[in-house]
mmCIF file of C-alpha atoms in Angstrom:
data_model
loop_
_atom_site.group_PDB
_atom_site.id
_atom_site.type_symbol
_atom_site.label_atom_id
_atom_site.label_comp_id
_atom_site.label_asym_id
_atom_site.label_seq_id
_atom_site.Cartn_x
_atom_site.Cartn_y
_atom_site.Cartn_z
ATOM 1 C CA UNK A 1 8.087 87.273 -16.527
ATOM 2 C CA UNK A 2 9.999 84.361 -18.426
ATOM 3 C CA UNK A 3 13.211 86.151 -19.823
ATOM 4 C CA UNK A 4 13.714 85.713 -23.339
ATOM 5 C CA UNK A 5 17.558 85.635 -24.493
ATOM 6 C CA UNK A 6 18.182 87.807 -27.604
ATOM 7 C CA UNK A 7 20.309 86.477 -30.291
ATOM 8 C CA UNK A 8 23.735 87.860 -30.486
ATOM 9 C CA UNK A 9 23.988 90.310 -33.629
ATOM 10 C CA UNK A 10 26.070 88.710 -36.647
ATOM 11 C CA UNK A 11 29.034 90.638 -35.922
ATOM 12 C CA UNK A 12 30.021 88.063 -33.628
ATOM 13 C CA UNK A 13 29.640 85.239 -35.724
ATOM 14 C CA UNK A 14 33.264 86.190 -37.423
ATOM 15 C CA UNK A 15 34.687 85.518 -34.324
ATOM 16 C CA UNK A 16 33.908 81.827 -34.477
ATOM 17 C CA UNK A 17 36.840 81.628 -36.514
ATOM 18 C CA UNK A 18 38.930 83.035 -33.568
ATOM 19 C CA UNK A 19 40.849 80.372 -31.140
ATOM 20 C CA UNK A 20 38.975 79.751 -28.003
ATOM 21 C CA UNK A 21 35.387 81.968 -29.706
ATOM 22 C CA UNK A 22 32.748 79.374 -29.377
ATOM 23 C CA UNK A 23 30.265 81.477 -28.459
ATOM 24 C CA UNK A 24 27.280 79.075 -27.889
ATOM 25 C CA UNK A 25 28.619 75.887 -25.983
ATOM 26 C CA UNK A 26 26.974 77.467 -23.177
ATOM 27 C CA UNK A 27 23.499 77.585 -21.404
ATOM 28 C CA UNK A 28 23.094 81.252 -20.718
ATOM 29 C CA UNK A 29 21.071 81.916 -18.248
ATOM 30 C CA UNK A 30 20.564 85.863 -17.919
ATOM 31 C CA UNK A 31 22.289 85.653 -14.532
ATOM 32 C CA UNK A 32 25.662 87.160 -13.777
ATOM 33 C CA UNK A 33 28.468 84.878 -11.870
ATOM 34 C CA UNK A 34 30.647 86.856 -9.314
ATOM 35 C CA UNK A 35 33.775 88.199 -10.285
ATOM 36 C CA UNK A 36 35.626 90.640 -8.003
ATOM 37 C CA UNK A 37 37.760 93.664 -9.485
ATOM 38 C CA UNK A 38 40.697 91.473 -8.984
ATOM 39 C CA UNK A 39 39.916 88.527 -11.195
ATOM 40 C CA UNK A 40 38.473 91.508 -14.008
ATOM 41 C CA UNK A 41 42.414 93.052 -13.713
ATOM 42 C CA UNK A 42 44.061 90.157 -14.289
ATOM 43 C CA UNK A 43 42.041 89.002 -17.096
ATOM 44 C CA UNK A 44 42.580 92.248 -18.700
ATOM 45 C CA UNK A 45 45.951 92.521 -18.250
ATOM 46 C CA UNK A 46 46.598 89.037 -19.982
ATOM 47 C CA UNK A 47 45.008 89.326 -23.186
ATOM 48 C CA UNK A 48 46.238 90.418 -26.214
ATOM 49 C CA UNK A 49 46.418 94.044 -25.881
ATOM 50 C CA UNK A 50 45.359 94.764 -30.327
ATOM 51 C CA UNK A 51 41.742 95.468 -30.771
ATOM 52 C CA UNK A 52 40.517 92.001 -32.222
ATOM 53 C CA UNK A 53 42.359 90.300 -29.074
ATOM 54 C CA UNK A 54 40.514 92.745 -26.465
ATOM 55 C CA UNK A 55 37.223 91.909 -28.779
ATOM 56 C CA UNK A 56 38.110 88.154 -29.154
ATOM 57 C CA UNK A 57 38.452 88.574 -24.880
ATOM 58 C CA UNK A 58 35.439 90.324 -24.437
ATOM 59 C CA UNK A 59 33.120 87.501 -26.474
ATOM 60 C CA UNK A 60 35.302 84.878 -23.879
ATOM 61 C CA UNK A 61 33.667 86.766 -20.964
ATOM 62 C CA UNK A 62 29.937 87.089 -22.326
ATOM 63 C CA UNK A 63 30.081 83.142 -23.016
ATOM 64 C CA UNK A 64 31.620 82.334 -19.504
ATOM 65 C CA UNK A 65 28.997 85.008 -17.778
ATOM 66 C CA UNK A 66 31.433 86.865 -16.711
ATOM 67 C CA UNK A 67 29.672 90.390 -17.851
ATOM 68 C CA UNK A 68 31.359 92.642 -15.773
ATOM 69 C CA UNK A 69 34.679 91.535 -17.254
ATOM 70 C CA UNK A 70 32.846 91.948 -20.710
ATOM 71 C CA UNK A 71 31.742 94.969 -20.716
ATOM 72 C CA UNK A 72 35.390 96.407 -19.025
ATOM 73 C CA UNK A 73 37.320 94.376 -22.248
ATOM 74 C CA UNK A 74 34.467 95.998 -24.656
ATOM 75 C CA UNK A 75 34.970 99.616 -23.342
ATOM 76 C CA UNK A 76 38.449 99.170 -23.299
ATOM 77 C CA UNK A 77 38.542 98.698 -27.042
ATOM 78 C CA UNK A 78 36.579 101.655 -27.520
ATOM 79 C CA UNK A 79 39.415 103.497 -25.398
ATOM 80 C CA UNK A 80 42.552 102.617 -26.647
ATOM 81 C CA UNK A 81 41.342 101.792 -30.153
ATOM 82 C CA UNK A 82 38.787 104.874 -30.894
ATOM 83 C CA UNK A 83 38.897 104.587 -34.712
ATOM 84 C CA UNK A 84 39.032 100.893 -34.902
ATOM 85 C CA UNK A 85 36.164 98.866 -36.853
ATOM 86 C CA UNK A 86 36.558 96.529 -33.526
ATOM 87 C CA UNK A 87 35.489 99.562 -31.428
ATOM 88 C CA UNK A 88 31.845 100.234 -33.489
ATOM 89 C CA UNK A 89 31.076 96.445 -32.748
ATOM 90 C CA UNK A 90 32.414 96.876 -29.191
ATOM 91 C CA UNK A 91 29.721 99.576 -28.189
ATOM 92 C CA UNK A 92 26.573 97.293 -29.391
ATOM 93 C CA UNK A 93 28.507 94.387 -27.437
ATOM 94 C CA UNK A 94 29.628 96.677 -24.056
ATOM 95 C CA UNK A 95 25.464 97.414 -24.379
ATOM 96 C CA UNK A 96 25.068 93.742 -24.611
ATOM 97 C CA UNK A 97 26.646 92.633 -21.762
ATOM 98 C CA UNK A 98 25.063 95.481 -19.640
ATOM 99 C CA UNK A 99 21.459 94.065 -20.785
ATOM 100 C CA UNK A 100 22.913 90.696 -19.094
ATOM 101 C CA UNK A 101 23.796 91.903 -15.910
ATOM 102 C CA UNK A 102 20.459 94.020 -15.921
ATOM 103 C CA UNK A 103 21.670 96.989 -15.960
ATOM 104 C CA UNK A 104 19.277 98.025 -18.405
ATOM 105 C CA UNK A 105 19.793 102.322 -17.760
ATOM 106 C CA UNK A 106 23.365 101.895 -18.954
ATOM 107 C CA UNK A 107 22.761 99.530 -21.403
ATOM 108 C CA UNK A 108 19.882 102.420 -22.626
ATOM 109 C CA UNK A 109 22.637 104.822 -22.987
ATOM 110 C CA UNK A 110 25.173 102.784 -24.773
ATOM 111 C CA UNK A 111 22.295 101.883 -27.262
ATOM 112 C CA UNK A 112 21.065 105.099 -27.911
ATOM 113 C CA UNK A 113 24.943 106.477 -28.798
ATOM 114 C CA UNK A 114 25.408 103.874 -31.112
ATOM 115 C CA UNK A 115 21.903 104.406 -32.976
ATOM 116 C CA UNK A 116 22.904 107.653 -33.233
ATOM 117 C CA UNK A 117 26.721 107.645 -34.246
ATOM 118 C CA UNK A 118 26.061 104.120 -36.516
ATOM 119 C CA UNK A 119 22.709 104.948 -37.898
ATOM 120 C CA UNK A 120 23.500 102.755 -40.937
ATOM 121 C CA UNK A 121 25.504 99.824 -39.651
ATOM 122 C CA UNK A 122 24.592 96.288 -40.203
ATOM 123 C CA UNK A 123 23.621 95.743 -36.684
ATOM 124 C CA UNK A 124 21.266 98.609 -36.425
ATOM 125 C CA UNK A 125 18.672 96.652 -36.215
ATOM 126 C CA UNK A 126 19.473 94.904 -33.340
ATOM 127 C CA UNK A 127 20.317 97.605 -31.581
ATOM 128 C CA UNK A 128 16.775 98.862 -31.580
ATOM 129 C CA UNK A 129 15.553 95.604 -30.729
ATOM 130 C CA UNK A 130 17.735 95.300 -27.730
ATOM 131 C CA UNK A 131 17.130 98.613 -26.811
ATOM 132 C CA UNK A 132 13.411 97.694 -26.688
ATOM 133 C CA UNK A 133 14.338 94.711 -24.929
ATOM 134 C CA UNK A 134 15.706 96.712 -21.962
ATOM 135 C CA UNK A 135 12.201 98.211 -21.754
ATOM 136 C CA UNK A 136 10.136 95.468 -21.867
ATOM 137 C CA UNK A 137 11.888 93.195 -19.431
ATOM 138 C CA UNK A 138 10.908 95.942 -16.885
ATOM 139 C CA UNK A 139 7.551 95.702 -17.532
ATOM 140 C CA UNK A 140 7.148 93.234 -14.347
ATOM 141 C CA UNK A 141 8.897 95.705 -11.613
ATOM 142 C CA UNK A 142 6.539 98.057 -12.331
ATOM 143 C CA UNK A 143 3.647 98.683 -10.154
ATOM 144 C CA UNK A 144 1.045 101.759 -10.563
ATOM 145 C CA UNK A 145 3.101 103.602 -12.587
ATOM 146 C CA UNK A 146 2.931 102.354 -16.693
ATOM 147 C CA UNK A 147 6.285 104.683 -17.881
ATOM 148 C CA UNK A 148 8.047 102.093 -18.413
ATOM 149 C CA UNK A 149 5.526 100.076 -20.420
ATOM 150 C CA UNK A 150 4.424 102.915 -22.592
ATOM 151 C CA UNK A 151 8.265 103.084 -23.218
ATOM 152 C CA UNK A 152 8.510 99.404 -24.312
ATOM 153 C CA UNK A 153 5.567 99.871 -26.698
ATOM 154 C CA UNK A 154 7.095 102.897 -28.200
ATOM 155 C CA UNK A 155 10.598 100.912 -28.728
ATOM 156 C CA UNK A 156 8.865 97.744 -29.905
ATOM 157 C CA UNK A 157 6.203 99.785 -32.223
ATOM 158 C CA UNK A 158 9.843 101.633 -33.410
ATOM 159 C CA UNK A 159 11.265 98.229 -34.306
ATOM 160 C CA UNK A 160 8.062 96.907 -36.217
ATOM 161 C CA UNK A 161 7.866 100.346 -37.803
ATOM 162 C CA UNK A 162 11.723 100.693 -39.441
ATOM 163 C CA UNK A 163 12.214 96.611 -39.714
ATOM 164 C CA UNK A 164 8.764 95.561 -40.513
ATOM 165 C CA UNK A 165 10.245 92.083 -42.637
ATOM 166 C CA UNK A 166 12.917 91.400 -40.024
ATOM 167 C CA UNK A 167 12.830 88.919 -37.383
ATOM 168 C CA UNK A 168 12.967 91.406 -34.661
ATOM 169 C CA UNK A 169 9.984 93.060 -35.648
ATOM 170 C CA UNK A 170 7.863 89.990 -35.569
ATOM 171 C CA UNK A 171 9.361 89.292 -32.062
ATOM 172 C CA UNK A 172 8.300 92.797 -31.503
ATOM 173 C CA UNK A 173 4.402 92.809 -32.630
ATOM 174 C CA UNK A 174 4.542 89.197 -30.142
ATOM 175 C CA UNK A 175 5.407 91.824 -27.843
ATOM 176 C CA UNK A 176 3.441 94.531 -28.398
ATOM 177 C CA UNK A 177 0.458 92.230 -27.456
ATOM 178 C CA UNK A 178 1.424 91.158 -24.672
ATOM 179 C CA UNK A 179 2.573 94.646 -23.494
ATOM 180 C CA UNK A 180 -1.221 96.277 -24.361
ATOM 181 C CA UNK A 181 -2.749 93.253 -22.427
ATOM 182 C CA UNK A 182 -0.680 94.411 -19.624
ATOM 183 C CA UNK A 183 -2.122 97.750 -20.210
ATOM 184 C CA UNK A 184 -5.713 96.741 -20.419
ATOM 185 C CA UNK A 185 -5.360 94.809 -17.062
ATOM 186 C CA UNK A 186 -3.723 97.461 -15.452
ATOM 187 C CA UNK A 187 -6.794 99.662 -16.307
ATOM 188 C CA UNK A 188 -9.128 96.888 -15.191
ATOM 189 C CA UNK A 189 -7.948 96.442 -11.709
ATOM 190 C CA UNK A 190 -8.128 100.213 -11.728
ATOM 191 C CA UNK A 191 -11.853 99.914 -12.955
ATOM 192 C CA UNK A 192 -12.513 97.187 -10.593
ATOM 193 C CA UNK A 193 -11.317 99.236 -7.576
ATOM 194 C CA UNK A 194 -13.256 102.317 -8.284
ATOM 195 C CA UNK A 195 -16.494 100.178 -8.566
ATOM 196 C CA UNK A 196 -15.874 98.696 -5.815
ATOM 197 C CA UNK A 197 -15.893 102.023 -3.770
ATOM 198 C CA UNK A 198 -18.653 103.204 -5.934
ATOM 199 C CA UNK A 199 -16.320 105.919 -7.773
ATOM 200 C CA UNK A 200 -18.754 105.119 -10.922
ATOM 201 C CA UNK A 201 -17.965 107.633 -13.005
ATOM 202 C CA UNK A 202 -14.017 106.923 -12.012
ATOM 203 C CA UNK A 203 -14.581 102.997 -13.014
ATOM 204 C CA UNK A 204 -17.141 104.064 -16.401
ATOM 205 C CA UNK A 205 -13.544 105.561 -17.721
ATOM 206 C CA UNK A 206 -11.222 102.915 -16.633
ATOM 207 C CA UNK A 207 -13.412 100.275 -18.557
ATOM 208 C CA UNK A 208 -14.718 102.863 -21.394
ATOM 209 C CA UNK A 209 -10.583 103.060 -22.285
ATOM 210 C CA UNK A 210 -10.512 99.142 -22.165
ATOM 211 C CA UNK A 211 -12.956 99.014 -24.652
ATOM 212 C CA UNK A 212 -11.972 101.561 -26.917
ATOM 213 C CA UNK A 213 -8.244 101.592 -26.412
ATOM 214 C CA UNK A 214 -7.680 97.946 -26.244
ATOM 215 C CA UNK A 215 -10.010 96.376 -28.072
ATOM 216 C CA UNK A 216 -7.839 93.282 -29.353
ATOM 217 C CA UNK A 217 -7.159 92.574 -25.459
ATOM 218 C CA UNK A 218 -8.967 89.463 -23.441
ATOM 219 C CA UNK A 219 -10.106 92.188 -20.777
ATOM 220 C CA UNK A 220 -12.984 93.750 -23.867
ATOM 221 C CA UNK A 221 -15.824 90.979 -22.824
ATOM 222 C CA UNK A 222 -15.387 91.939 -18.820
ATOM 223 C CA UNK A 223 -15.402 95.954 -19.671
ATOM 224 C CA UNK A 224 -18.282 95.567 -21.254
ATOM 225 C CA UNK A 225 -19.914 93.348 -18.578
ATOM 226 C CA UNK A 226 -18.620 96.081 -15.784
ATOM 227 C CA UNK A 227 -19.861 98.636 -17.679
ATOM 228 C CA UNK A 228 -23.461 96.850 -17.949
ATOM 229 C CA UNK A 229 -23.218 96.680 -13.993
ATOM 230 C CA UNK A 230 -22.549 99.818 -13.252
ATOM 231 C CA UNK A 231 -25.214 101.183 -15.689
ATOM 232 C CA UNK A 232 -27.919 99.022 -14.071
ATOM 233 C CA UNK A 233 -26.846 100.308 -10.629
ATOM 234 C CA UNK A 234 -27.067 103.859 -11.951
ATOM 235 C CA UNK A 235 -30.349 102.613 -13.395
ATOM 236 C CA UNK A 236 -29.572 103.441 -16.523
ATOM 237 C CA UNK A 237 -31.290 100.485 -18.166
ATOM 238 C CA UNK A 238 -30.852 101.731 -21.671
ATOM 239 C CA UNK A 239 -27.247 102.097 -21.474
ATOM 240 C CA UNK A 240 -27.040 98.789 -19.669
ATOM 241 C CA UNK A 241 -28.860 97.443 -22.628
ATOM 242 C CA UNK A 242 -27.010 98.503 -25.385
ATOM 243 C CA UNK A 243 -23.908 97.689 -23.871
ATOM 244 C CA UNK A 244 -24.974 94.050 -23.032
ATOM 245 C CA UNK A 245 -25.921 94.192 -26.784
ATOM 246 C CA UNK A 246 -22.710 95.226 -27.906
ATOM 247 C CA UNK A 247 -21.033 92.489 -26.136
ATOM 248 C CA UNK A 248 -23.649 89.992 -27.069
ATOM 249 C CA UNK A 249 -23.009 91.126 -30.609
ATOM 250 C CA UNK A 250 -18.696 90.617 -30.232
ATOM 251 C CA UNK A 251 -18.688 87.916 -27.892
ATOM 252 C CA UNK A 252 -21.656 85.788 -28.042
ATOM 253 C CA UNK A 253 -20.078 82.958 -26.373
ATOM 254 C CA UNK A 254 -18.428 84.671 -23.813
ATOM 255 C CA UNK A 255 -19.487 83.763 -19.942
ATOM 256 C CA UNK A 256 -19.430 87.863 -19.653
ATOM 257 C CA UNK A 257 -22.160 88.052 -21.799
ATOM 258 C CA UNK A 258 -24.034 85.257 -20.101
ATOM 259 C CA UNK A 259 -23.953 87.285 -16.779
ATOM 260 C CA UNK A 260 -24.850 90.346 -18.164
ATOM 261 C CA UNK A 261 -27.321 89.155 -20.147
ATOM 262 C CA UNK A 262 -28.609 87.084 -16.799
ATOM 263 C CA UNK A 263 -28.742 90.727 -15.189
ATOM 264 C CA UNK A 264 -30.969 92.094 -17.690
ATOM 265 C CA UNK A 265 -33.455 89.003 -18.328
ATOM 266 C CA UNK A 266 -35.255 87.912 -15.075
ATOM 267 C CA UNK A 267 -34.657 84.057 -14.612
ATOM 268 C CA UNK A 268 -31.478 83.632 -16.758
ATOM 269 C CA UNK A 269 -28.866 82.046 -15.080
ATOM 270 C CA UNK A 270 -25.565 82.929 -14.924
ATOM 271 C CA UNK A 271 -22.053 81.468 -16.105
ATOM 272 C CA UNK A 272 -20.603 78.844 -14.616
ATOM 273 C CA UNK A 273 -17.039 78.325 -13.561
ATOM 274 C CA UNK A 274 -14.372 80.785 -13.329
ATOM 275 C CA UNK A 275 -13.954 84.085 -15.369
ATOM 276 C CA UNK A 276 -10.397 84.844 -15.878
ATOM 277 C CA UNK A 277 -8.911 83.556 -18.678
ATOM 278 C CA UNK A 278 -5.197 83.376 -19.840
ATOM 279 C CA UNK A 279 -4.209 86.538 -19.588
ATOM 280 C CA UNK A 280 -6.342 87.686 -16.396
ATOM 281 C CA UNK A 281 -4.396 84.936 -14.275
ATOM 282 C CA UNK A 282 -0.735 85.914 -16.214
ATOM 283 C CA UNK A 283 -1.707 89.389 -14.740
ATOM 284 C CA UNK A 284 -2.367 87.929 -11.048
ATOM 285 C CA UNK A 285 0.708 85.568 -11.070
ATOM 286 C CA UNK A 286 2.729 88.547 -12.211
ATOM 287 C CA UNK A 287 1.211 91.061 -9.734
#
């Protein structure tokens, strides 16, 4: 999965201002650069020790990709400056630079405090967006088990649902299609096992929840095509038929339909060529 860098909320853009704050002559990359506990101590220890210097330090770090450092200089402000209007920002940043070094549980945790102790700060909707973030990029590690992606939809359908005009939330709905494709092919290589073992009834839900679940997913024309297959193996022609009908009736141009049409009309030929189309092979390359 192509990682997508956030934008950094507008609390940082103040620093700008600050001497040595350019926060975007860089390339970030996503990556973390070591840094040993040494090289963190004595960067902390010659800063300026006030809560805008440890802040002003801390936006250094992110933009040199030095995280860990970041996230040490952010937590420190919360620490020795508790009631500070540096140390609100600095959660939402320490969270930041956690998200960078893909550390996305403690970057979860950070998120969630400050959505609940900030509920009404300017950044708030970032924070949900980032929080979503840490969700989504996890989508790819995961392998049977879809926690983690019915997580991401949650947080992404949260964003879209309390920031509907902002930015994030059209990020978000990009998102949220992607994530339900993910869904749908998870359930067709499900489907696809089952009928190849001849669990029929096993693969007639798999592909049922395709079509009724997904329905604005790539994987619709297939389901309907498996579905036809398994029906006419069953020899339930009628079933076959008014499923073939169905997807005639969506998809008339679809190479599915011309194959399960070709199964139902003696002498029809098939489609030609190869089935899977964007999102079937994004799902392969990805798993």
């Amino acid at each position: 999965m192509i990682r997508r860098l956030p934008s950094l909320p507008a609390l940082c853009l103040a620093l700008l201002a600050l001497p040595g704050c350019s926060l975007f002559g860089g390339n970030w990359d996503g990556k973390q650069s070591s840094l040993d506990r040494d090289q963190i101590s004595r960067t902390s220890n010659t800063v300026d020790r006030s809560p805008e210097g440890l802040y002003a330090a801390g936006i250094e770090a992110l933009q040199a990709k030095r995280y860990q450092a970041a996230v040490d200089l952010f937590d420190q402000v919360e620490r020795d400056h508790p009631f500070s209007a540096w140390a609100t920002n600095a959660k939402i940043m320490s969270a930041f630079g956690e998200y960078q070094r893909n550390r996305y549980t403690e970057a979860v945790g950070a998120l969630d405090r400050f959505i609940q102790l900030h509920p009404a700060h300017r950044d708030i909707a970032y924070a949900y967006y980032l929080r979503a973030l840490c969700y989504y990029e996890q989508i790819a590690e995961a392998d049977r088990d879809q926690r983690t992606t019915e997580q991401a939809m949650a947080a992404l359908q949260d964003v879209v649902n309390r920031f509907p005009d902002s930015a994030y939330a059209r990020d978000a709905r990009l998102k949220l299609d992607l994530g339900r494709d993910h869904l749908a092919g998870k359930e067709m290589n499900i489907g696809r096992f089952y009928q190849r073992q001849k669990l029929y009834g096993a693969a007639i839900g798999r592909f049922k929840r395709v079509v009724e679940d997904y329905q604005t997913t790539n994987h619709v024309p297939e389901a309907l095509h498996r579905l036809t297959e398994i029906y006419l193996t069953l020899g339930l022609v009628d079933e076959a038929k008014k499923t073939a009908a169905v997807l005639g009736h969506n998809f008339p141009g679809s190479p599915w339909y011309q194959d399960s049409y070709a199964l139902l009309v003696d002498g029809a030929p098939r489609a030609e060529g190869d089935r899977p189309g964007f999102a079937r092979r994004a799902w392969n390359w990805i798993f």
